[in-house]
Coordinates of C-alpha atoms in Angstrom, one line a residue:
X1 CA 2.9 -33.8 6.2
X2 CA 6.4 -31.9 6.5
X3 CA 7.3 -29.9 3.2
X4 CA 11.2 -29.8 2.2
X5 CA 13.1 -28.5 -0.5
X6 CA 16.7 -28.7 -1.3
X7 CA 19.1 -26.1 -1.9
X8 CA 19.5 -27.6 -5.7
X9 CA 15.9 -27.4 -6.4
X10 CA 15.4 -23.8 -4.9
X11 CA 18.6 -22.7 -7.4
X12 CA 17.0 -23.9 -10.1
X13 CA 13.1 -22.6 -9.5
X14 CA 14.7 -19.3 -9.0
X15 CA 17.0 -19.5 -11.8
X16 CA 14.0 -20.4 -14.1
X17 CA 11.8 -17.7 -12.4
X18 CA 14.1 -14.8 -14.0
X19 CA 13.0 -13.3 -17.4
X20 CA 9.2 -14.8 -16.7
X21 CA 6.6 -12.6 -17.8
X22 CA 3.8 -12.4 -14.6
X23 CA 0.6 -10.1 -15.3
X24 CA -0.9 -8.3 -12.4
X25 CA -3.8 -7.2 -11.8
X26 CA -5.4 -4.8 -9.2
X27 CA -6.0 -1.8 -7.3
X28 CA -2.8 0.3 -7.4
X29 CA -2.2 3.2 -4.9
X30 CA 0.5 5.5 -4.4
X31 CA 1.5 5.4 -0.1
X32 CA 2.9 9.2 0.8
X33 CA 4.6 9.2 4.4
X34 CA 4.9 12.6 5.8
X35 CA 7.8 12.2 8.8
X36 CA 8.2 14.9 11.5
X37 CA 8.5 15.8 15.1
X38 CA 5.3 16.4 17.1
X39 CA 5.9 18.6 20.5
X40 CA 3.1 20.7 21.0
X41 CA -0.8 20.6 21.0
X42 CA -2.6 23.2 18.3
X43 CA -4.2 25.7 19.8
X44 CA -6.7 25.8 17.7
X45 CA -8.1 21.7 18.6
X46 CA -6.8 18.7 21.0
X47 CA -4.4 17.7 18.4
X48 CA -0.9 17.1 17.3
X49 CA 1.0 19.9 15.2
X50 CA 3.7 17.9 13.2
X51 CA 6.6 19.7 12.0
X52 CA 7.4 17.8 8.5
X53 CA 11.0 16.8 8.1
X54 CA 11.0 14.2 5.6
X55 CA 8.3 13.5 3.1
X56 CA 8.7 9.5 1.2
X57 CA 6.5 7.9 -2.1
X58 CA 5.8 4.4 -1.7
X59 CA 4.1 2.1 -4.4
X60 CA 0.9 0.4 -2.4
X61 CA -1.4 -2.3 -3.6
X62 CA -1.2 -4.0 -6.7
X63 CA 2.0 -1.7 -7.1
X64 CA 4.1 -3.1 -4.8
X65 CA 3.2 -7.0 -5.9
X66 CA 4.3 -5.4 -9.0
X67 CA 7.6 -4.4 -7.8
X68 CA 8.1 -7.5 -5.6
X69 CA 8.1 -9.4 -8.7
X70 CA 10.5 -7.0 -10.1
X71 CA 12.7 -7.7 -7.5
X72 CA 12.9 -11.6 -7.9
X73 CA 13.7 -11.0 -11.4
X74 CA 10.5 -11.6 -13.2
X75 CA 9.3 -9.3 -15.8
X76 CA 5.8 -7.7 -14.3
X77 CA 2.9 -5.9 -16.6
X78 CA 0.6 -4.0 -14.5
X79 CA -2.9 -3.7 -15.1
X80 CA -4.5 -0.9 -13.2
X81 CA -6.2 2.1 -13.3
X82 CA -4.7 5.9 -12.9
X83 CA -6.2 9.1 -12.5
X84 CA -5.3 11.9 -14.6
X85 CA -3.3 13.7 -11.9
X86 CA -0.5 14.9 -9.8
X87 CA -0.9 11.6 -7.8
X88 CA -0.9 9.5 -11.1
X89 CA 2.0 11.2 -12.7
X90 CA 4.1 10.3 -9.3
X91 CA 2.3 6.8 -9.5
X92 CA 3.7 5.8 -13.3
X93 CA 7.0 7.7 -12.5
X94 CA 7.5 5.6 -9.6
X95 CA 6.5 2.5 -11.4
X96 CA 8.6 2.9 -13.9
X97 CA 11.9 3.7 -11.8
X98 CA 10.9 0.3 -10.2
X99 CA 11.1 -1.1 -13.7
X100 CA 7.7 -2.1 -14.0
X101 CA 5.7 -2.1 -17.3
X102 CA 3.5 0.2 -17.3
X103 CA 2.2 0.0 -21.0
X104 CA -1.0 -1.5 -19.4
X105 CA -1.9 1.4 -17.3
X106 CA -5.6 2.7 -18.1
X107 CA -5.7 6.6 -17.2
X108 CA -9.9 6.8 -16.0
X109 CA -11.2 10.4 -15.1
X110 CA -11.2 9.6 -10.9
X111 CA -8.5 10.5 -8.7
X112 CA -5.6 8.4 -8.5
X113 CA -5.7 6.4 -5.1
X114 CA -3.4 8.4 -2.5
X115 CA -2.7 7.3 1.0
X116 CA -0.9 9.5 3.2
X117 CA 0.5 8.7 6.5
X118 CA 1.7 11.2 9.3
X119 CA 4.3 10.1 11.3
X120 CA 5.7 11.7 14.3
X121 CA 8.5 9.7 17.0
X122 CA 7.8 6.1 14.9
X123 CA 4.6 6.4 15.8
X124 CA 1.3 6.9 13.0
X125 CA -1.2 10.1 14.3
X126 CA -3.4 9.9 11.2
X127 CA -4.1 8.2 7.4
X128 CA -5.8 10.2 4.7
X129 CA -7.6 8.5 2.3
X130 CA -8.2 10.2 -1.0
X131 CA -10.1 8.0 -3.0
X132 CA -13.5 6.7 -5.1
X133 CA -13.8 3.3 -4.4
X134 CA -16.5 2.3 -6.6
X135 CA -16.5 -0.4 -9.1
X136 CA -15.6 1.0 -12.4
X137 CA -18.4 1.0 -15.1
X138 CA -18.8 1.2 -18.8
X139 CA -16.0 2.2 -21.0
X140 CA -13.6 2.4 -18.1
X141 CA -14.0 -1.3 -17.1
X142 CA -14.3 -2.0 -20.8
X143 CA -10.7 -0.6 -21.3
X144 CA -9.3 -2.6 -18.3
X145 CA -10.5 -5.9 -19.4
X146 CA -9.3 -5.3 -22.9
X147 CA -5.7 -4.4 -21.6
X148 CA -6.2 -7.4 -19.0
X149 CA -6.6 -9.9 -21.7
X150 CA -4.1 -8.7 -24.0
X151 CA -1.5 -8.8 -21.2
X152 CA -2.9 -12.4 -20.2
X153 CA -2.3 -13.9 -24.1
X154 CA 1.0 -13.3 -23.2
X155 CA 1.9 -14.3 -19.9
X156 CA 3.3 -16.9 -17.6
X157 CA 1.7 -16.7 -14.9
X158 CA -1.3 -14.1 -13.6
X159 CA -1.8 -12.2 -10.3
X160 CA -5.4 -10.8 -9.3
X161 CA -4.5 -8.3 -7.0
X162 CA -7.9 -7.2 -4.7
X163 CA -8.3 -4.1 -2.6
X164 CA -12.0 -3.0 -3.3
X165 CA -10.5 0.0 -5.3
X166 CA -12.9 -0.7 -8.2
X167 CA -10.9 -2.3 -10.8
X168 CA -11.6 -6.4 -10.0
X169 CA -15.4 -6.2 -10.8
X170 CA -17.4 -9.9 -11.3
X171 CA -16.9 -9.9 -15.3
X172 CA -13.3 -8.6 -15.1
X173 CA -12.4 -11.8 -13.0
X174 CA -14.1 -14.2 -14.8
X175 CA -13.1 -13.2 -18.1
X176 CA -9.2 -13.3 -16.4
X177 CA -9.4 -16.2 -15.0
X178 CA -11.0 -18.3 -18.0
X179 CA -8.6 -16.3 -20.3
X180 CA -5.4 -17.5 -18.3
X181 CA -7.5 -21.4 -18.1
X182 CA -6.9 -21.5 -21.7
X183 CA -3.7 -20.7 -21.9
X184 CA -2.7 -22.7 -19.0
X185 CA -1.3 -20.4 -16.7
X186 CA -1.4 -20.5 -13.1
X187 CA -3.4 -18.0 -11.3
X188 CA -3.1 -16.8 -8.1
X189 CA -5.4 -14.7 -5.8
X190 CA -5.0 -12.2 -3.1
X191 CA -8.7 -11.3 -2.2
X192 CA -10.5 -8.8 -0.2
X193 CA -14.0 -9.2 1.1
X194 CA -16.3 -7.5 -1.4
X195 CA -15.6 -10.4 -4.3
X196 CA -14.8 -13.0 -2.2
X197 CA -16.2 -16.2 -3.6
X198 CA -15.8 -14.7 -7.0
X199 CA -12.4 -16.6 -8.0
X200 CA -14.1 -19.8 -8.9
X201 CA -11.1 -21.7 -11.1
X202 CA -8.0 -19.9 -9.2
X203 CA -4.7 -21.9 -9.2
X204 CA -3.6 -20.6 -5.4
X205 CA -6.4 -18.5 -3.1
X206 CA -4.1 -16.8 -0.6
X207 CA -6.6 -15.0 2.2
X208 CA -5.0 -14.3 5.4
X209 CA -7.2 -15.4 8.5
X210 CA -9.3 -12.2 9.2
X211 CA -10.6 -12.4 5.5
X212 CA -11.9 -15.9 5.5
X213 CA -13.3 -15.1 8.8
X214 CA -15.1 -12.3 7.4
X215 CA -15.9 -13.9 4.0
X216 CA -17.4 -17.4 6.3
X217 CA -18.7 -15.1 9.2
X218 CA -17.4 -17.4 11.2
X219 CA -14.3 -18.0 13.1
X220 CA -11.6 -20.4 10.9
X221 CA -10.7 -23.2 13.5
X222 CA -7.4 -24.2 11.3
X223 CA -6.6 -27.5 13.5
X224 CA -10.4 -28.7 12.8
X225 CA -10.3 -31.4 9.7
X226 CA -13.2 -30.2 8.2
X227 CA -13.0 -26.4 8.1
X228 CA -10.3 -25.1 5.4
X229 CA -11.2 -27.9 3.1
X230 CA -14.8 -27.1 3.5
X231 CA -14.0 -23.3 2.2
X232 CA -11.6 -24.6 -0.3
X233 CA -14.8 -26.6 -2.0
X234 CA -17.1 -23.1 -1.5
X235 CA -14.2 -21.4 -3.0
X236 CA -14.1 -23.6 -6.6
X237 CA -10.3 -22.9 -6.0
X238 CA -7.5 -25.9 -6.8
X239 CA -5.5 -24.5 -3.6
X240 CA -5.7 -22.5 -0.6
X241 CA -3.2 -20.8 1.2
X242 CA -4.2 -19.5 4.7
X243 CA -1.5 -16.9 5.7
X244 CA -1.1 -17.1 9.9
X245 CA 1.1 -14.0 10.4
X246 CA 3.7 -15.6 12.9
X247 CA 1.9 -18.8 13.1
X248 CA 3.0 -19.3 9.4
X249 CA 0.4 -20.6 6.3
X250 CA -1.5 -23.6 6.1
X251 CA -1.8 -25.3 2.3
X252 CA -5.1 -27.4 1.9
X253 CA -4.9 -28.6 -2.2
X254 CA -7.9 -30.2 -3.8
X255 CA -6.9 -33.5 -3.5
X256 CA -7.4 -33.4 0.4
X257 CA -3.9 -33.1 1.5
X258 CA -3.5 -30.1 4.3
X259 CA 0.2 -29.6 5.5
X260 CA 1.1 -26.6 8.0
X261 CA 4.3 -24.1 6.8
X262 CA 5.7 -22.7 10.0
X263 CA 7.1 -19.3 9.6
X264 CA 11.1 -18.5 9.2
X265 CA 11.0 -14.5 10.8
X266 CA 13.8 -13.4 12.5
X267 CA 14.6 -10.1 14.2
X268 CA 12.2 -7.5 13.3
X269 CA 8.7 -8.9 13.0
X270 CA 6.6 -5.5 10.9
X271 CA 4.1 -7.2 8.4
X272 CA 3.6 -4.4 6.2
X273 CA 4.2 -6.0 2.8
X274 CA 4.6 -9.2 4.0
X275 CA 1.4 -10.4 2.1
X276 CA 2.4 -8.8 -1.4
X277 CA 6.1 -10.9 -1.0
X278 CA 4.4 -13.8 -0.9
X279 CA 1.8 -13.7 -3.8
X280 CA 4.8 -12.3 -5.9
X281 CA 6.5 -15.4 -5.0
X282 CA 3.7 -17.9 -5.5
X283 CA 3.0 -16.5 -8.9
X284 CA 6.7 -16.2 -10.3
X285 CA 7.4 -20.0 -9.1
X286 CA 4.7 -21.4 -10.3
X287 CA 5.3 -19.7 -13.3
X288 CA 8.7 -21.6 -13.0
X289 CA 7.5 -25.2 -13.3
X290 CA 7.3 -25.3 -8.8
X291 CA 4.8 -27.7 -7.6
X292 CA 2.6 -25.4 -5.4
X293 CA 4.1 -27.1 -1.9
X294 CA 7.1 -25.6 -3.2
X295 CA 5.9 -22.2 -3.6
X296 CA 4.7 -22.3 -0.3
X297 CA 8.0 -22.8 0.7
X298 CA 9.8 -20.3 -0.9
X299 CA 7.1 -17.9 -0.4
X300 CA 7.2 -18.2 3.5
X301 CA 11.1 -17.6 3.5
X302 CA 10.8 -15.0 1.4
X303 CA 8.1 -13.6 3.6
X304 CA 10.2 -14.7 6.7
X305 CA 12.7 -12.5 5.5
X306 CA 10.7 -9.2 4.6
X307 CA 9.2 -9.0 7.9
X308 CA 12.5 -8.5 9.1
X309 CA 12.9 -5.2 7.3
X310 CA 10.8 -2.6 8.3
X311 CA 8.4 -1.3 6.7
X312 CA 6.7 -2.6 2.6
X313 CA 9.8 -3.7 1.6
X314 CA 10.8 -6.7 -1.5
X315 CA 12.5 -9.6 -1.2
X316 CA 15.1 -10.7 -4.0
X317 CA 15.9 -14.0 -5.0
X318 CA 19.6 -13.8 -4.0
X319 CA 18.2 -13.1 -0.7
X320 CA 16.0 -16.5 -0.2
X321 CA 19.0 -18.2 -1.7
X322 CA 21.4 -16.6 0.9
X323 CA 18.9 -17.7 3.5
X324 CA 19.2 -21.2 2.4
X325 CA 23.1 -21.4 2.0
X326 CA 22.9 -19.7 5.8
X327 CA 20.9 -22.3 7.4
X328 CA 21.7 -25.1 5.3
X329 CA 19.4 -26.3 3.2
X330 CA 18.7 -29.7 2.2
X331 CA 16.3 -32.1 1.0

Protein backbone atom coordinates (compact mmCIF):
# COMPACT_ATOMS: atom_id res chain seq x y z
CA UNK A 1 0.00 0.00 0.00
CA UNK A 2 1.78 3.38 -1.16
CA UNK A 3 0.82 6.44 1.16
CA UNK A 4 0.50 9.97 -0.63
CA UNK A 5 -0.45 13.25 0.40
CA UNK A 6 -0.87 16.42 -1.58
CA UNK A 7 0.62 19.63 -1.14
CA UNK A 8 -3.15 21.10 -0.46
CA UNK A 9 -3.77 18.70 2.22
CA UNK A 10 -0.33 19.09 3.97
CA UNK A 11 -1.11 23.12 3.96
CA UNK A 12 -4.10 22.71 5.51
CA UNK A 13 -3.04 19.87 8.45
CA UNK A 14 -0.30 22.24 9.23
CA UNK A 15 -2.27 25.32 9.09
CA UNK A 16 -4.85 23.59 11.49
CA UNK A 17 -1.93 22.20 13.70
CA UNK A 18 -0.94 25.94 14.81
CA UNK A 19 -2.54 27.30 18.09
CA UNK A 20 -3.29 23.34 19.21
CA UNK A 21 -2.81 22.74 22.73
CA UNK A 22 -0.57 19.08 22.94
CA UNK A 23 0.21 17.88 26.59
CA UNK A 24 3.49 16.10 27.20
CA UNK A 25 4.44 13.99 29.36
CA UNK A 26 7.76 12.49 30.55
CA UNK A 27 11.18 12.34 31.80
CA UNK A 28 12.78 15.82 31.18
CA UNK A 29 16.63 16.32 31.25
CA UNK A 30 18.72 19.17 30.77
CA UNK A 31 21.87 17.89 27.92
CA UNK A 32 25.23 20.11 28.89
CA UNK A 33 28.03 19.74 26.05
CA UNK A 34 31.37 20.69 27.31
CA UNK A 35 33.53 21.51 23.75
CA UNK A 36 37.33 21.66 23.79
CA UNK A 37 40.60 20.55 22.42
CA UNK A 38 42.27 17.30 23.72
CA UNK A 39 46.21 17.19 22.97
CA UNK A 40 47.88 15.55 25.75
CA UNK A 41 47.48 12.44 28.10
CA UNK A 42 47.09 13.41 32.09
CA UNK A 43 49.80 12.51 33.88
CA UNK A 44 48.13 11.50 36.55
CA UNK A 45 45.88 8.27 34.38
CA UNK A 46 45.73 6.96 30.62
CA UNK A 47 43.33 9.67 29.84
CA UNK A 48 42.42 12.69 27.84
CA UNK A 49 42.89 16.34 29.45
CA UNK A 50 40.33 18.50 27.59
CA UNK A 51 40.85 22.09 27.49
CA UNK A 52 37.05 23.56 27.57
CA UNK A 53 36.35 26.23 24.96
CA UNK A 54 32.77 26.30 24.64
CA UNK A 55 30.28 25.02 27.05
CA UNK A 56 26.19 24.61 25.41
CA UNK A 57 22.55 23.75 27.37
CA UNK A 58 20.39 21.56 25.51
CA UNK A 59 16.72 20.54 26.53
CA UNK A 60 16.77 16.36 26.40
CA UNK A 61 13.86 14.03 26.78
CA UNK A 62 10.44 14.98 27.18
CA UNK A 63 12.04 18.67 26.82
CA UNK A 64 12.96 18.62 23.53
CA UNK A 65 9.38 16.81 22.27
CA UNK A 66 8.27 19.76 24.08
CA UNK A 67 10.16 22.21 22.10
CA UNK A 68 9.65 20.29 18.73
CA UNK A 69 6.06 20.98 19.19
CA UNK A 70 6.91 24.52 19.89
CA UNK A 71 8.49 24.75 16.72
CA UNK A 72 5.57 23.43 14.44
CA UNK A 73 3.54 26.01 16.09
CA UNK A 74 1.45 24.04 18.60
CA UNK A 75 1.09 25.29 22.09
CA UNK A 76 2.96 22.47 24.45
CA UNK A 77 2.27 22.02 28.44
CA UNK A 78 4.88 20.00 29.99
CA UNK A 79 4.41 17.68 32.62
CA UNK A 80 7.62 16.67 34.39
CA UNK A 81 9.44 16.56 37.25
CA UNK A 82 12.40 19.21 38.47
CA UNK A 83 14.74 19.08 41.10
CA UNK A 84 15.18 21.98 43.33
CA UNK A 85 18.54 22.99 41.85
CA UNK A 86 21.06 24.66 39.84
CA UNK A 87 20.32 22.06 37.03
CA UNK A 88 16.47 22.77 37.41
CA UNK A 89 16.70 26.46 37.49
CA UNK A 90 18.71 26.17 33.93
CA UNK A 91 16.04 23.38 33.01
CA UNK A 92 12.69 25.91 33.44
CA UNK A 93 14.88 28.88 32.22
CA UNK A 94 15.53 27.05 29.17
CA UNK A 95 12.10 25.84 28.76
CA UNK A 96 10.70 28.87 28.99
CA UNK A 97 13.06 30.73 26.39
CA UNK A 98 11.86 27.82 24.14
CA UNK A 99 8.30 29.10 24.85
CA UNK A 100 7.11 26.08 26.51
CA UNK A 101 4.58 26.08 29.34
CA UNK A 102 5.99 25.29 32.16
CA UNK A 103 3.02 25.95 34.72
CA UNK A 104 2.97 22.08 34.93
CA UNK A 105 6.37 21.54 36.14
CA UNK A 106 6.36 19.57 39.72
CA UNK A 107 9.69 20.62 41.69
CA UNK A 108 10.34 16.85 43.74
CA UNK A 109 13.35 16.88 46.26
CA UNK A 110 15.85 14.65 43.71
CA UNK A 111 18.28 16.06 41.52
CA UNK A 112 17.22 17.42 38.35
CA UNK A 113 18.36 14.97 35.52
CA UNK A 114 21.81 16.36 33.98
CA UNK A 115 23.66 14.78 31.14
CA UNK A 116 26.91 16.13 30.34
CA UNK A 117 28.91 15.36 27.26
CA UNK A 118 32.75 16.02 26.63
CA UNK A 119 33.67 16.74 23.38
CA UNK A 120 37.00 17.08 22.00
CA UNK A 121 37.86 17.15 17.68
CA UNK A 122 33.85 16.13 17.01
CA UNK A 123 34.46 13.31 18.74
CA UNK A 124 32.54 12.27 22.40
CA UNK A 125 35.42 10.93 25.26
CA UNK A 126 32.80 10.65 28.05
CA UNK A 127 28.80 11.16 29.34
CA UNK A 128 28.15 11.83 32.98
CA UNK A 129 25.02 10.92 34.22
CA UNK A 130 23.80 12.65 37.25
CA UNK A 131 20.62 11.11 38.10
CA UNK A 132 17.93 8.97 40.45
CA UNK A 133 16.19 7.02 38.22
CA UNK A 134 13.68 5.51 40.36
CA UNK A 135 10.00 5.59 40.00
CA UNK A 136 8.58 8.38 41.89
CA UNK A 137 6.37 7.39 45.01
CA UNK A 138 3.83 8.91 47.17
CA UNK A 139 3.12 12.57 47.20
CA UNK A 140 5.56 13.16 44.39
CA UNK A 141 3.72 10.90 41.91
CA UNK A 142 0.53 12.05 43.48
CA UNK A 143 1.42 15.69 42.38
CA UNK A 144 2.33 14.55 38.78
CA UNK A 145 -0.79 12.84 38.08
CA UNK A 146 -2.85 15.65 39.50
CA UNK A 147 -1.03 18.17 37.18
CA UNK A 148 -1.20 15.36 34.34
CA UNK A 149 -4.86 15.27 34.40
CA UNK A 150 -5.59 18.81 34.75
CA UNK A 151 -3.37 19.51 31.68
CA UNK A 152 -5.17 16.44 29.85
CA UNK A 153 -9.08 18.10 30.54
CA UNK A 154 -7.70 20.59 28.41
CA UNK A 155 -5.89 19.30 25.63
CA UNK A 156 -5.85 18.30 22.02
CA UNK A 157 -3.89 15.82 21.78
CA UNK A 158 -1.36 13.97 24.54
CA UNK A 159 2.21 12.81 24.34
CA UNK A 160 3.66 10.13 26.94
CA UNK A 161 7.12 10.80 26.76
CA UNK A 162 9.27 7.44 28.33
CA UNK A 163 12.89 7.46 29.44
CA UNK A 164 12.85 5.33 32.71
CA UNK A 165 13.55 8.64 34.65
CA UNK A 166 10.69 7.82 37.11
CA UNK A 167 7.92 9.93 36.19
CA UNK A 168 5.61 7.39 33.73
CA UNK A 169 4.92 4.84 36.62
CA UNK A 170 1.86 1.93 35.81
CA UNK A 171 -1.08 4.25 37.51
CA UNK A 172 0.25 7.48 36.00
CA UNK A 173 -0.24 5.91 32.45
CA UNK A 174 -3.34 4.44 32.98
CA UNK A 175 -4.97 7.16 34.53
CA UNK A 176 -3.50 9.37 31.27
CA UNK A 177 -4.44 7.38 28.96
CA UNK A 178 -8.18 6.63 30.15
CA UNK A 179 -8.35 10.43 30.96
CA UNK A 180 -7.51 11.51 27.33
CA UNK A 181 -10.16 8.20 26.11
CA UNK A 182 -12.74 10.31 27.53
CA UNK A 183 -12.10 13.26 26.16
CA UNK A 184 -11.32 11.85 22.84
CA UNK A 185 -7.91 12.86 22.22
CA UNK A 186 -5.35 11.05 20.46
CA UNK A 187 -2.54 9.71 22.30
CA UNK A 188 0.68 8.89 21.23
CA UNK A 189 3.56 6.91 22.77
CA UNK A 190 7.28 6.98 22.69
CA UNK A 191 8.22 3.94 25.07
CA UNK A 192 11.26 2.65 26.65
CA UNK A 193 11.71 -0.86 27.97
CA UNK A 194 10.79 -0.78 31.68
CA UNK A 195 6.78 -0.06 30.90
CA UNK A 196 6.58 -1.48 27.78
CA UNK A 197 3.27 -3.25 27.42
CA UNK A 198 1.88 -0.77 29.75
CA UNK A 199 0.16 1.61 27.05
CA UNK A 200 -2.85 -0.55 26.58
CA UNK A 201 -5.51 1.99 24.66
CA UNK A 202 -2.70 4.25 22.91
CA UNK A 203 -3.73 6.00 19.67
CA UNK A 204 0.04 5.70 17.88
CA UNK A 205 2.91 3.25 19.77
CA UNK A 206 6.04 4.56 18.09
CA UNK A 207 9.12 2.09 19.29
CA UNK A 208 12.06 2.15 17.16
CA UNK A 209 13.37 -1.43 16.30
CA UNK A 210 15.92 -2.17 19.15
CA UNK A 211 12.95 -1.50 21.69
CA UNK A 212 10.55 -3.96 20.36
CA UNK A 213 13.34 -6.29 20.05
CA UNK A 214 14.05 -5.92 23.63
CA UNK A 215 10.42 -5.62 24.86
CA UNK A 216 9.59 -9.26 22.47
CA UNK A 217 13.21 -10.77 23.17
CA UNK A 218 13.26 -11.54 19.96
CA UNK A 219 14.44 -10.27 16.80
CA UNK A 220 11.44 -8.06 14.75
CA UNK A 221 11.47 -9.78 11.16
CA UNK A 222 9.49 -6.51 9.67
CA UNK A 223 8.84 -8.30 6.04
CA UNK A 224 7.26 -11.46 8.00
CA UNK A 225 3.17 -11.04 7.88
CA UNK A 226 2.63 -12.07 11.12
CA UNK A 227 5.23 -10.36 13.39
CA UNK A 228 4.30 -6.49 13.82
CA UNK A 229 0.72 -7.22 13.84
CA UNK A 230 1.22 -9.90 16.37
CA UNK A 231 2.90 -7.17 18.82
CA UNK A 232 0.33 -4.61 17.81
CA UNK A 233 -2.50 -7.14 19.39
CA UNK A 234 0.10 -7.73 22.71
CA UNK A 235 0.32 -4.11 22.72
CA UNK A 236 -3.75 -3.20 23.10
CA UNK A 237 -2.55 -0.20 20.89
CA UNK A 238 -4.89 1.07 17.76
CA UNK A 239 -1.49 1.75 15.79
CA UNK A 240 2.01 1.04 15.63
CA UNK A 241 4.70 2.85 14.15
CA UNK A 242 8.13 0.95 13.88
CA UNK A 243 10.76 3.70 13.24
CA UNK A 244 13.75 1.99 10.85
CA UNK A 245 16.39 4.71 11.15
CA UNK A 246 17.37 4.92 7.30
CA UNK A 247 15.15 2.15 6.37
CA UNK A 248 12.22 4.45 7.20
CA UNK A 249 8.90 3.39 9.51
CA UNK A 250 6.55 0.74 8.97
CA UNK A 251 2.59 1.60 9.98
CA UNK A 252 0.61 -1.64 11.04
CA UNK A 253 -3.24 -0.12 12.24
CA UNK A 254 -5.74 -2.35 13.84
CA UNK A 255 -7.58 -3.05 11.08
CA UNK A 256 -4.71 -5.26 9.53
CA UNK A 257 -3.51 -2.90 7.01
CA UNK A 258 0.66 -2.62 7.13
CA UNK A 259 2.13 -0.11 4.64
CA UNK A 260 6.07 0.65 4.62
CA UNK A 261 7.16 4.74 4.78
CA UNK A 262 10.60 5.00 3.15
CA UNK A 263 12.65 7.68 4.56
CA UNK A 264 13.22 11.32 2.81
CA UNK A 265 17.09 12.07 4.50
CA UNK A 266 19.38 13.98 2.59
CA UNK A 267 22.82 15.12 3.29
CA UNK A 268 23.77 14.78 6.76
CA UNK A 269 22.31 11.53 8.26
CA UNK A 270 22.93 12.30 12.72
CA UNK A 271 19.80 10.79 14.43
CA UNK A 272 20.04 12.60 17.53
CA UNK A 273 16.54 13.98 17.87
CA UNK A 274 15.25 12.41 15.12
CA UNK A 275 12.80 10.25 17.24
CA UNK A 276 11.41 13.38 19.43
CA UNK A 277 10.55 15.17 15.65
CA UNK A 278 8.50 12.63 14.81
CA UNK A 279 6.27 11.98 17.92
CA UNK A 280 5.88 15.90 18.03
CA UNK A 281 4.62 15.62 14.65
CA UNK A 282 2.30 12.53 15.07
CA UNK A 283 0.73 14.17 18.07
CA UNK A 284 0.22 17.86 16.69
CA UNK A 285 -1.42 16.24 13.31
CA UNK A 286 -3.46 14.14 14.80
CA UNK A 287 -4.46 16.71 16.92
CA UNK A 288 -5.26 18.47 13.46
CA UNK A 289 -7.97 16.19 12.20
CA UNK A 290 -4.77 13.87 10.02
CA UNK A 291 -5.71 10.38 9.48
CA UNK A 292 -2.82 8.56 11.15
CA UNK A 293 -1.31 7.39 7.44
CA UNK A 294 -0.92 11.03 7.15
CA UNK A 295 0.94 11.67 10.14
CA UNK A 296 3.23 9.11 9.16
CA UNK A 297 3.86 11.05 6.33
CA UNK A 298 4.56 14.26 7.55
CA UNK A 299 6.34 12.89 10.44
CA UNK A 300 8.96 10.98 8.24
CA UNK A 301 9.66 14.31 6.17
CA UNK A 302 9.90 16.10 9.09
CA UNK A 303 12.26 13.60 10.44
CA UNK A 304 13.95 13.30 6.90
CA UNK A 305 14.78 16.73 7.35
CA UNK A 306 16.13 16.90 11.02
CA UNK A 307 18.57 14.24 10.40
CA UNK A 308 20.09 16.56 8.08
CA UNK A 309 20.98 18.99 10.78
CA UNK A 310 23.33 17.98 13.11
CA UNK A 311 22.85 17.38 16.29
CA UNK A 312 18.83 17.38 18.52
CA UNK A 313 17.59 19.88 16.43
CA UNK A 314 13.43 20.89 15.51
CA UNK A 315 11.74 20.84 12.59
CA UNK A 316 9.18 23.75 11.68
CA UNK A 317 6.24 23.49 9.71
CA UNK A 318 7.45 26.03 7.06
CA UNK A 319 10.24 23.72 6.70
CA UNK A 320 8.12 20.37 5.77
CA UNK A 321 6.06 22.71 3.60
CA UNK A 322 9.22 23.98 1.81
CA UNK A 323 10.24 20.39 1.41
CA UNK A 324 7.13 19.74 -0.40
CA UNK A 325 6.90 22.85 -2.70
CA UNK A 326 10.88 21.66 -3.47
CA UNK A 327 10.07 18.23 -4.62
CA UNK A 328 6.74 18.71 -5.70
CA UNK A 329 4.22 17.35 -4.08
CA UNK A 330 1.19 15.91 -5.17
CA UNK A 331 -1.56 13.58 -4.57
Amino acid sequence: MNLTLSRERLGTLLGAARGKRIVVIGDSMLDVYLTGDADRISPEAPVPVVRVRGRQQALGGAANVAQNVVAIGCRCDLVSAVGEDDGGERLRALMGSQGIETGALVRTSRPTTVKTRVVARSQQLVRIDEEDDADFVGAENDALAASALAEIDVADALVLEDYNKGVLVPSLISQAIEAARARGIPVVVDPKFRNFFAYRGATVFKPNRRELEAALGAAVVVDEGSTLPSALKRLGVQHLLLTLGERGMVLVSEDGTMVRVPTVARGVYDVVGAGDTVTAYLAAILAAGGTVSECAIIANIAAGIEVGKLGAATVSAEEVLAYADEHALHA
